[in-house]
Amino acid sequence: MEFKRQVFTVDLLERYAAKGHGVITCMASGNDVIVLGTSTGWLIRHDFGVGDSYDIDLSAGRGDQSIHKVFVDPGGSHCIANVVGNGASETYYMHAKWPKPRVLTKLKGLVVNTVAWNRQQITEASTREVILGTDNGQLHEIAVDEKDKREKYVKFIFELSELPEAFKGLQMETASFNNGTRYYIMAVTPTRLYSFTGTGSPEAVFASYADRAVHFMELPGDIPNSELHFFIKQRRAVHFAWLSGAGIYHGGLNFGTQRGENFVENKALLDYSKLSDGGEVVKPSSIALSEFHFLLLIGNRVKVVNRISEQIVEELYFDQTSESASKGIIGLSIDASAGLFYAYDENSIFQVSVTDEGRDMWKVYLDLKEYAAALANCSDPYQRDQVYLEQAEAAFSARDFFRAASFFAKINYALSFEEITLKFIGIGEQDALRTFLLRKLDNIVKDDKFQIMMISTWATELYLDKINRLLLEDDSPEKRSNSEYQSIVMEFRAFLSDSKDVLDEATTMKLLESYGRVDELVYFASLKEQYEIVIHHYIQQGEAKRALDVLQKPGVSVDLQYKFAPDLIMLDAYETVESWMTRKDLNPRKLIPAMMSYSSEPHAKNETHEVIKYLEFCVHRLQNEDLGVHNLLLSLYAKKEDESALLRFLQCKFGKGRSNGPDFFYDPKYALRLCLKEKRMRACVHIYSMMFMHEEAVALALQVDSELAMAEADKVEDDEDLRKKLWLMVAKHVVEQEKGTKRDNIRKAIAFLKETDGLLKIEDILPFFPDFALIDDFKEAICSSLEDYNQQIEKLKEEMNDATHGADNIRNDISALAQRYTVVDRDEECGVCKKVILPSGADYRMARGYTTIGPMAPFYVFPCGHAFHAQCLVAHVTKCTNRNQAEHILDLQKQLTLMSVEPKEGVNGGLNGALSGDDVVTSVTPIDKIRSQLDDAIASECPFCGDLMISEISKPFVLPEESYLVSSWEIMSKNVGIEKGIAFVV
């Protein structure tokens, strides 16, 4: 058997606590502080929190006075003591920090029996409002601030007038509301319990009772010591107990309302006869209140009575001295802040400790069938199981099977899953079993996936069984629409939605199929994102709109769009096309089979507008460039009676604005074959023209409309011969097809000539007229043509004269060019080598291919004044120009060297001698041609003044092949350590 430690245990705290100052007469405690009053007027204070203790003599050494009562606030800082003796009474206040107490002179002669502290507002520095109850039935209010070293006020606030009795117990609570602080005050006399409440201050509260009756509860009977105690939990009183002559009157406290004096609830009276065990009734001499128990002092022991069950659960005994045992325990004290109880006799102090007070309260409440309270006091799952089991068995016995199922589902250890299910199966309660399974799913740990799956599958089958049973009972559609059937179907669907992630997909679908629940099968497939099954079902039902709604869901694969497109467009072309047009991720090419299949159906021949609408959307809005899409749209246009849409499509330039892109994306050959087949001649004319087959276009246009043929002929702009040929074809057609009199035909032909803008003349169309046509009919046209010819001849003569004058001017310019010269100073230097251009008496090597005079080297002189030796200029230009140009110059120089012959007479520097104009034009030899090319390559501009010098800016000062020169520019510092500065000489 498991040993359980007692909840309440007694320990001796201190023996001979009076310290030789008489015997203990009274005691109070708060926040680990104990204050004792002795028979000789001494006050002994123990602070266990800081380990401090001191004594104070309140009798002034007379020794004939004793401490009647002592009171300590919940924080242990404030103390009030009442000293009586020789017919006198004094009340003292003492603060923990004060060296000596202060007499409250206004209370002189009054015996204070009880004190009510303002627990909500009291602080270490201030008592705030304190109410004192006296032996003559009066209430006084005091307040003390520690820093003032004296009381702020002491004032009388109330007195019992109807039945003057001594106040034996007093408690106070406050609560804050919008209209201020509300005070709740409870006071007891030997026979009555009074309750006061109001807002403002204690004085205002009691003043209000001058005009209204005082609320009280009267319990007559004799009691040696009437007491009133509140149990404090989290600084708030939650229930009370009054030790009265009739019994222990107790109940709960509710300070959250403003219901006047009625702030007590769940009142009860514990009769003393329950404490006697059948013997003589002995009334307690003192009481202490814990959360669940009363501690009743009866003689030399304390009986612990459960407040809920009113049963004695423990008895506490004290280790008293022999001299104290005869007089018994004087009283009990409560330290609400520390959660401790104390008992005291004339010499000793005993501590009563509480350990796990509520451990068995769940059983107490369970025996009383207060299940909610029992669950609130359970400390482990096993205890909760016992409570749920008790509730479940009670409901099961009452045949409330659904309620029983809910409680059974919460049990984890007391009964096994199998035992519970067999209970319901045994009595045939399938619905209650289903409820149990559903509630069990809510309580199972989410990690136990296998058990969750099994229970969910079982619940699914029970749902299906219930639905089938309801179908058999309510066989008429009218009953089903408003019966339990609809409710259970909706509940089942909600279950499928909640359990979709735990149910096995294949098993669940087989169950639904085996029970014939097609709608639920589709619903579950939708939950599991098996959209193919869902869409197939809707198509079979002819519900294209619902199928399209499924396809529009974000998670649906686009491949299903292509798969079901043929069926959907057959079912509802309008809705299908509208759905397609909302999607930009579709590939129209993959929808072509569906559209072609729909268009080929007999009923759709005149209903292809939906397909055309989608194709137009793809072509114009989505700018689709797929050949198949454009061809299909073209074929549908070609099949329409109205050719205008086809022509607009052919005239559209879909690739407009794109560089090097086509103007159209359909196959023109396919388009031509199709239009010829469908006899869309205007479209054929456009296609011929687009394919640059202008003759065929004009020939076909002449079969349709002469105006169309003329427009096609006029499209040719860059080929004058072809354009004339096309217009001749039109002219021939116009001449041959005109009907009417010959004179009218000639006038129409002449009018046609004017439309050609002078491209055709009368002589061009004369062969198309019959041989016997009269010349008079063409007189005006022929004269006009002759005048045009005459104007053209005159214009040609002017152009020939201008050309002759131009040739003469060119000859003169060439002759003048051959006589050009420049003056070179004898000291002029070469721009590259800096040597004199015209040296005297020096031996120079002549460059081959250059004409020289005497010993001078060939050179170049530029209009800017710079002069260069020919070889220096070649070297400089090849060095500064790009590689290809340099190679070209060297190649020309090489050719010139190889082809050189004896120098001809001429001026120096490569300038030819003065020749006649005819010689310049006709006497150009190969070597002169190469020399001219070389001159152009190296001397087209001055290398110092032209583009060559500008390009030099971007080149580095030091070339890569001259990297060895970089080191020569480095500044080397010698004797760095001793140099202090560098002197610069200016």
PDB file of N, CA and C in Angstrom, residues 416-461:
ATOM      1  N   SER A 416      -9.324   0.368 -21.922  1.00  0.00           N
ATOM      2  CA  SER A 416      -8.695   0.277 -23.235  1.00  0.00           C
ATOM      3  C   SER A 416      -9.681   0.669 -24.326  1.00  0.00           C
ATOM      4  N   PHE A 417      -9.135   0.989 -25.463  1.00  0.00           N
ATOM      5  CA  PHE A 417      -9.950   1.362 -26.624  1.00  0.00           C
ATOM      6  C   PHE A 417     -10.895   0.222 -27.003  1.00  0.00           C
ATOM      7  N   GLU A 418     -10.415  -0.997 -26.948  1.00  0.00           N
ATOM      8  CA  GLU A 418     -11.232  -2.147 -27.338  1.00  0.00           C
ATOM      9  C   GLU A 418     -12.394  -2.365 -26.381  1.00  0.00           C
ATOM     10  N   GLU A 419     -12.138  -2.196 -25.071  1.00  0.00           N
ATOM     11  CA  GLU A 419     -13.210  -2.395 -24.093  1.00  0.00           C
ATOM     12  C   GLU A 419     -14.331  -1.390 -24.308  1.00  0.00           C
ATOM     13  N   ILE A 420     -13.961  -0.165 -24.594  1.00  0.00           N
ATOM     14  CA  ILE A 420     -14.986   0.862 -24.784  1.00  0.00           C
ATOM     15  C   ILE A 420     -15.801   0.591 -26.033  1.00  0.00           C
ATOM     16  N   THR A 421     -15.128   0.279 -27.138  1.00  0.00           N
ATOM     17  CA  THR A 421     -15.867   0.027 -28.383  1.00  0.00           C
ATOM     18  C   THR A 421     -16.783  -1.188 -28.257  1.00  0.00           C
ATOM     19  N   LEU A 422     -16.334  -2.203 -27.544  1.00  0.00           N
ATOM     20  CA  LEU A 422     -17.191  -3.389 -27.365  1.00  0.00           C
ATOM     21  C   LEU A 422     -18.439  -3.067 -26.559  1.00  0.00           C
ATOM     22  N   LYS A 423     -18.346  -2.083 -25.653  1.00  0.00           N
ATOM     23  CA  LYS A 423     -19.530  -1.671 -24.896  1.00  0.00           C
ATOM     24  C   LYS A 423     -20.625  -1.194 -25.844  1.00  0.00           C
ATOM     25  N   PHE A 424     -20.245  -0.360 -26.816  1.00  0.00           N
ATOM     26  CA  PHE A 424     -21.240   0.188 -27.745  1.00  0.00           C
ATOM     27  C   PHE A 424     -21.674  -0.846 -28.777  1.00  0.00           C
ATOM     28  N   ILE A 425     -20.736  -1.659 -29.217  1.00  0.00           N
ATOM     29  CA  ILE A 425     -21.110  -2.695 -30.194  1.00  0.00           C
ATOM     30  C   ILE A 425     -22.066  -3.692 -29.559  1.00  0.00           C
ATOM     31  N   GLY A 426     -21.817  -3.975 -28.274  1.00  0.00           N
ATOM     32  CA  GLY A 426     -22.660  -4.961 -27.588  1.00  0.00           C
ATOM     33  C   GLY A 426     -24.107  -4.542 -27.487  1.00  0.00           C
ATOM     34  N   ILE A 427     -24.368  -3.260 -27.421  1.00  0.00           N
ATOM     35  CA  ILE A 427     -25.759  -2.804 -27.318  1.00  0.00           C
ATOM     36  C   ILE A 427     -26.276  -2.274 -28.648  1.00  0.00           C
ATOM     37  N   GLY A 428     -25.438  -2.400 -29.698  1.00  0.00           N
ATOM     38  CA  GLY A 428     -25.890  -2.002 -31.036  1.00  0.00           C
ATOM     39  C   GLY A 428     -26.009  -0.512 -31.240  1.00  0.00           C
ATOM     40  N   GLU A 429     -25.264   0.263 -30.506  1.00  0.00           N
ATOM     41  CA  GLU A 429     -25.307   1.722 -30.643  1.00  0.00           C
ATOM     42  C   GLU A 429     -24.219   2.185 -31.620  1.00  0.00           C
ATOM     43  N   GLN A 430     -24.530   2.060 -32.903  1.00  0.00           N
ATOM     44  CA  GLN A 430     -23.563   2.450 -33.932  1.00  0.00           C
ATOM     45  C   GLN A 430     -23.318   3.967 -33.935  1.00  0.00           C
ATOM     46  N   ASP A 431     -24.373   4.736 -33.699  1.00  0.00           N
ATOM     47  CA  ASP A 431     -24.215   6.185 -33.716  1.00  0.00           C
ATOM     48  C   ASP A 431     -23.348   6.656 -32.552  1.00  0.00           C
ATOM     49  N   ALA A 432     -23.568   6.079 -31.386  1.00  0.00           N
ATOM     50  CA  ALA A 432     -22.743   6.437 -30.230  1.00  0.00           C
ATOM     51  C   ALA A 432     -21.304   5.988 -30.443  1.00  0.00           C
ATOM     52  N   LEU A 433     -21.126   4.833 -31.085  1.00  0.00           N
ATOM     53  CA  LEU A 433     -19.772   4.364 -31.392  1.00  0.00           C
ATOM     54  C   LEU A 433     -19.077   5.340 -32.327  1.00  0.00           C
ATOM     55  N   ARG A 434     -19.814   5.837 -33.325  1.00  0.00           N
ATOM     56  CA  ARG A 434     -19.226   6.819 -34.236  1.00  0.00           C
ATOM     57  C   ARG A 434     -18.845   8.097 -33.486  1.00  0.00           C
ATOM     58  N   THR A 435     -19.705   8.510 -32.582  1.00  0.00           N
ATOM     59  CA  THR A 435     -19.380   9.691 -31.771  1.00  0.00           C
ATOM     60  C   THR A 435     -18.127   9.460 -30.947  1.00  0.00           C
ATOM     61  N   PHE A 436     -18.022   8.260 -30.377  1.00  0.00           N
ATOM     62  CA  PHE A 436     -16.830   7.934 -29.586  1.00  0.00           C
ATOM     63  C   PHE A 436     -15.566   8.007 -30.449  1.00  0.00           C
ATOM     64  N   LEU A 437     -15.639   7.450 -31.647  1.00  0.00           N
ATOM     65  CA  LEU A 437     -14.457   7.459 -32.524  1.00  0.00           C
ATOM     66  C   LEU A 437     -14.070   8.883 -32.908  1.00  0.00           C
ATOM     67  N   LEU A 438     -15.082   9.701 -33.194  1.00  0.00           N
ATOM     68  CA  LEU A 438     -14.783  11.077 -33.580  1.00  0.00           C
ATOM     69  C   LEU A 438     -14.150  11.854 -32.428  1.00  0.00           C
ATOM     70  N   ARG A 439     -14.688  11.678 -31.224  1.00  0.00           N
ATOM     71  CA  ARG A 439     -14.112  12.375 -30.066  1.00  0.00           C
ATOM     72  C   ARG A 439     -12.736  11.819 -29.729  1.00  0.00           C
ATOM     73  N   LYS A 440     -12.556  10.533 -29.976  1.00  0.00           N
ATOM     74  CA  LYS A 440     -11.244   9.936 -29.705  1.00  0.00           C
ATOM     75  C   LYS A 440     -10.183  10.521 -30.626  1.00  0.00           C
ATOM     76  N   LEU A 441     -10.579  10.801 -31.854  1.00  0.00           N
ATOM     77  CA  LEU A 441      -9.641  11.409 -32.796  1.00  0.00           C
ATOM     78  C   LEU A 441      -9.165  12.776 -32.301  1.00  0.00           C
ATOM     79  N   ASP A 442     -10.053  13.487 -31.613  1.00  0.00           N
ATOM     80  CA  ASP A 442      -9.668  14.806 -31.099  1.00  0.00           C
ATOM     81  C   ASP A 442      -8.659  14.716 -29.975  1.00  0.00           C
ATOM     82  N   ASN A 443      -8.628  13.560 -29.280  1.00  0.00           N
ATOM     83  CA  ASN A 443      -7.783  13.437 -28.094  1.00  0.00           C
ATOM     84  C   ASN A 443      -6.510  12.640 -28.323  1.00  0.00           C
ATOM     85  N   ILE A 444      -6.392  12.013 -29.491  1.00  0.00           N
ATOM     86  CA  ILE A 444      -5.194  11.199 -29.762  1.00  0.00           C
ATOM     87  C   ILE A 444      -4.022  12.107 -30.088  1.00  0.00           C
ATOM     88  N   VAL A 445      -2.860  11.711 -29.634  1.00  0.00           N
ATOM     89  CA  VAL A 445      -1.643  12.458 -29.949  1.00  0.00           C
ATOM     90  C   VAL A 445      -1.425  12.420 -31.462  1.00  0.00           C
ATOM     91  N   LYS A 446      -1.095  13.562 -32.036  1.00  0.00           N
ATOM     92  CA  LYS A 446      -0.985  13.674 -33.495  1.00  0.00           C
ATOM     93  C   LYS A 446       0.126  12.806 -34.072  1.00  0.00           C
ATOM     94  N   ASP A 447       1.079  12.410 -33.261  1.00  0.00           N
ATOM     95  CA  ASP A 447       2.174  11.587 -33.783  1.00  0.00           C
ATOM     96  C   ASP A 447       1.751  10.154 -34.054  1.00  0.00           C
ATOM     97  N   ASP A 448       0.670   9.701 -33.428  1.00  0.00           N
ATOM     98  CA  ASP A 448       0.223   8.323 -33.620  1.00  0.00           C
ATOM     99  C   ASP A 448      -0.605   8.235 -34.897  1.00  0.00           C
ATOM    100  N   LYS A 449       0.069   8.368 -36.018  1.00  0.00           N
ATOM    101  CA  LYS A 449      -0.616   8.485 -37.306  1.00  0.00           C
ATOM    102  C   LYS A 449      -1.340   7.199 -37.712  1.00  0.00           C
ATOM    103  N   PHE A 450      -0.770   6.041 -37.371  1.00  0.00           N
ATOM    104  CA  PHE A 450      -1.394   4.786 -37.792  1.00  0.00           C
ATOM    105  C   PHE A 450      -2.737   4.601 -37.097  1.00  0.00           C
ATOM    106  N   GLN A 451      -2.771   4.855 -35.776  1.00  0.00           N
ATOM    107  CA  GLN A 451      -4.028   4.702 -35.053  1.00  0.00           C
ATOM    108  C   GLN A 451      -5.060   5.726 -35.540  1.00  0.00           C
ATOM    109  N   ILE A 452      -4.597   6.935 -35.815  1.00  0.00           N
ATOM    110  CA  ILE A 452      -5.516   7.953 -36.326  1.00  0.00           C
ATOM    111  C   ILE A 452      -6.110   7.521 -37.657  1.00  0.00           C
ATOM    112  N   MET A 453      -5.289   6.947 -38.528  1.00  0.00           N
ATOM    113  CA  MET A 453      -5.780   6.495 -39.831  1.00  0.00           C
ATOM    114  C   MET A 453      -6.807   5.373 -39.670  1.00  0.00           C
ATOM    115  N   MET A 454      -6.534   4.409 -38.780  1.00  0.00           N
ATOM    116  CA  MET A 454      -7.458   3.297 -38.592  1.00  0.00           C
ATOM    117  C   MET A 454      -8.796   3.776 -38.032  1.00  0.00           C
ATOM    118  N   ILE A 455      -8.747   4.636 -37.018  1.00  0.00           N
ATOM    119  CA  ILE A 455      -9.994   5.129 -36.416  1.00  0.00           C
ATOM    120  C   ILE A 455     -10.770   5.967 -37.433  1.00  0.00           C
ATOM    121  N   SER A 456     -10.071   6.780 -38.199  1.00  0.00           N
ATOM    122  CA  SER A 456     -10.744   7.613 -39.203  1.00  0.00           C
ATOM    123  C   SER A 456     -11.419   6.748 -40.259  1.00  0.00           C
ATOM    124  N   THR A 457     -10.758   5.679 -40.664  1.00  0.00           N
ATOM    125  CA  THR A 457     -11.351   4.777 -41.671  1.00  0.00           C
ATOM    126  C   THR A 457     -12.585   4.090 -41.108  1.00  0.00           C
ATOM    127  N   TRP A 458     -12.503   3.667 -39.848  1.00  0.00           N
ATOM    128  CA  TRP A 458     -13.660   3.032 -39.203  1.00  0.00           C
ATOM    129  C   TRP A 458     -14.818   4.032 -39.113  1.00  0.00           C
ATOM    130  N   ALA A 459     -14.517   5.266 -38.734  1.00  0.00           N
ATOM    131  CA  ALA A 459     -15.566   6.291 -38.657  1.00  0.00           C
ATOM    132  C   ALA A 459     -16.181   6.545 -40.029  1.00  0.00           C
ATOM    133  N   THR A 460     -15.361   6.492 -41.069  1.00  0.00           N
ATOM    134  CA  THR A 460     -15.885   6.670 -42.434  1.00  0.00           C
ATOM    135  C   THR A 460     -16.910   5.591 -42.765  1.00  0.00           C
ATOM    136  N   GLU A 461     -16.576   4.366 -42.432  1.00  0.00           N
ATOM    137  CA  GLU A 461     -17.507   3.271 -42.721  1.00  0.00           C
ATOM    138  C   GLU A 461     -18.787   3.403 -41.896  1.00  0.00           C
TER     139      GLU A 461
END
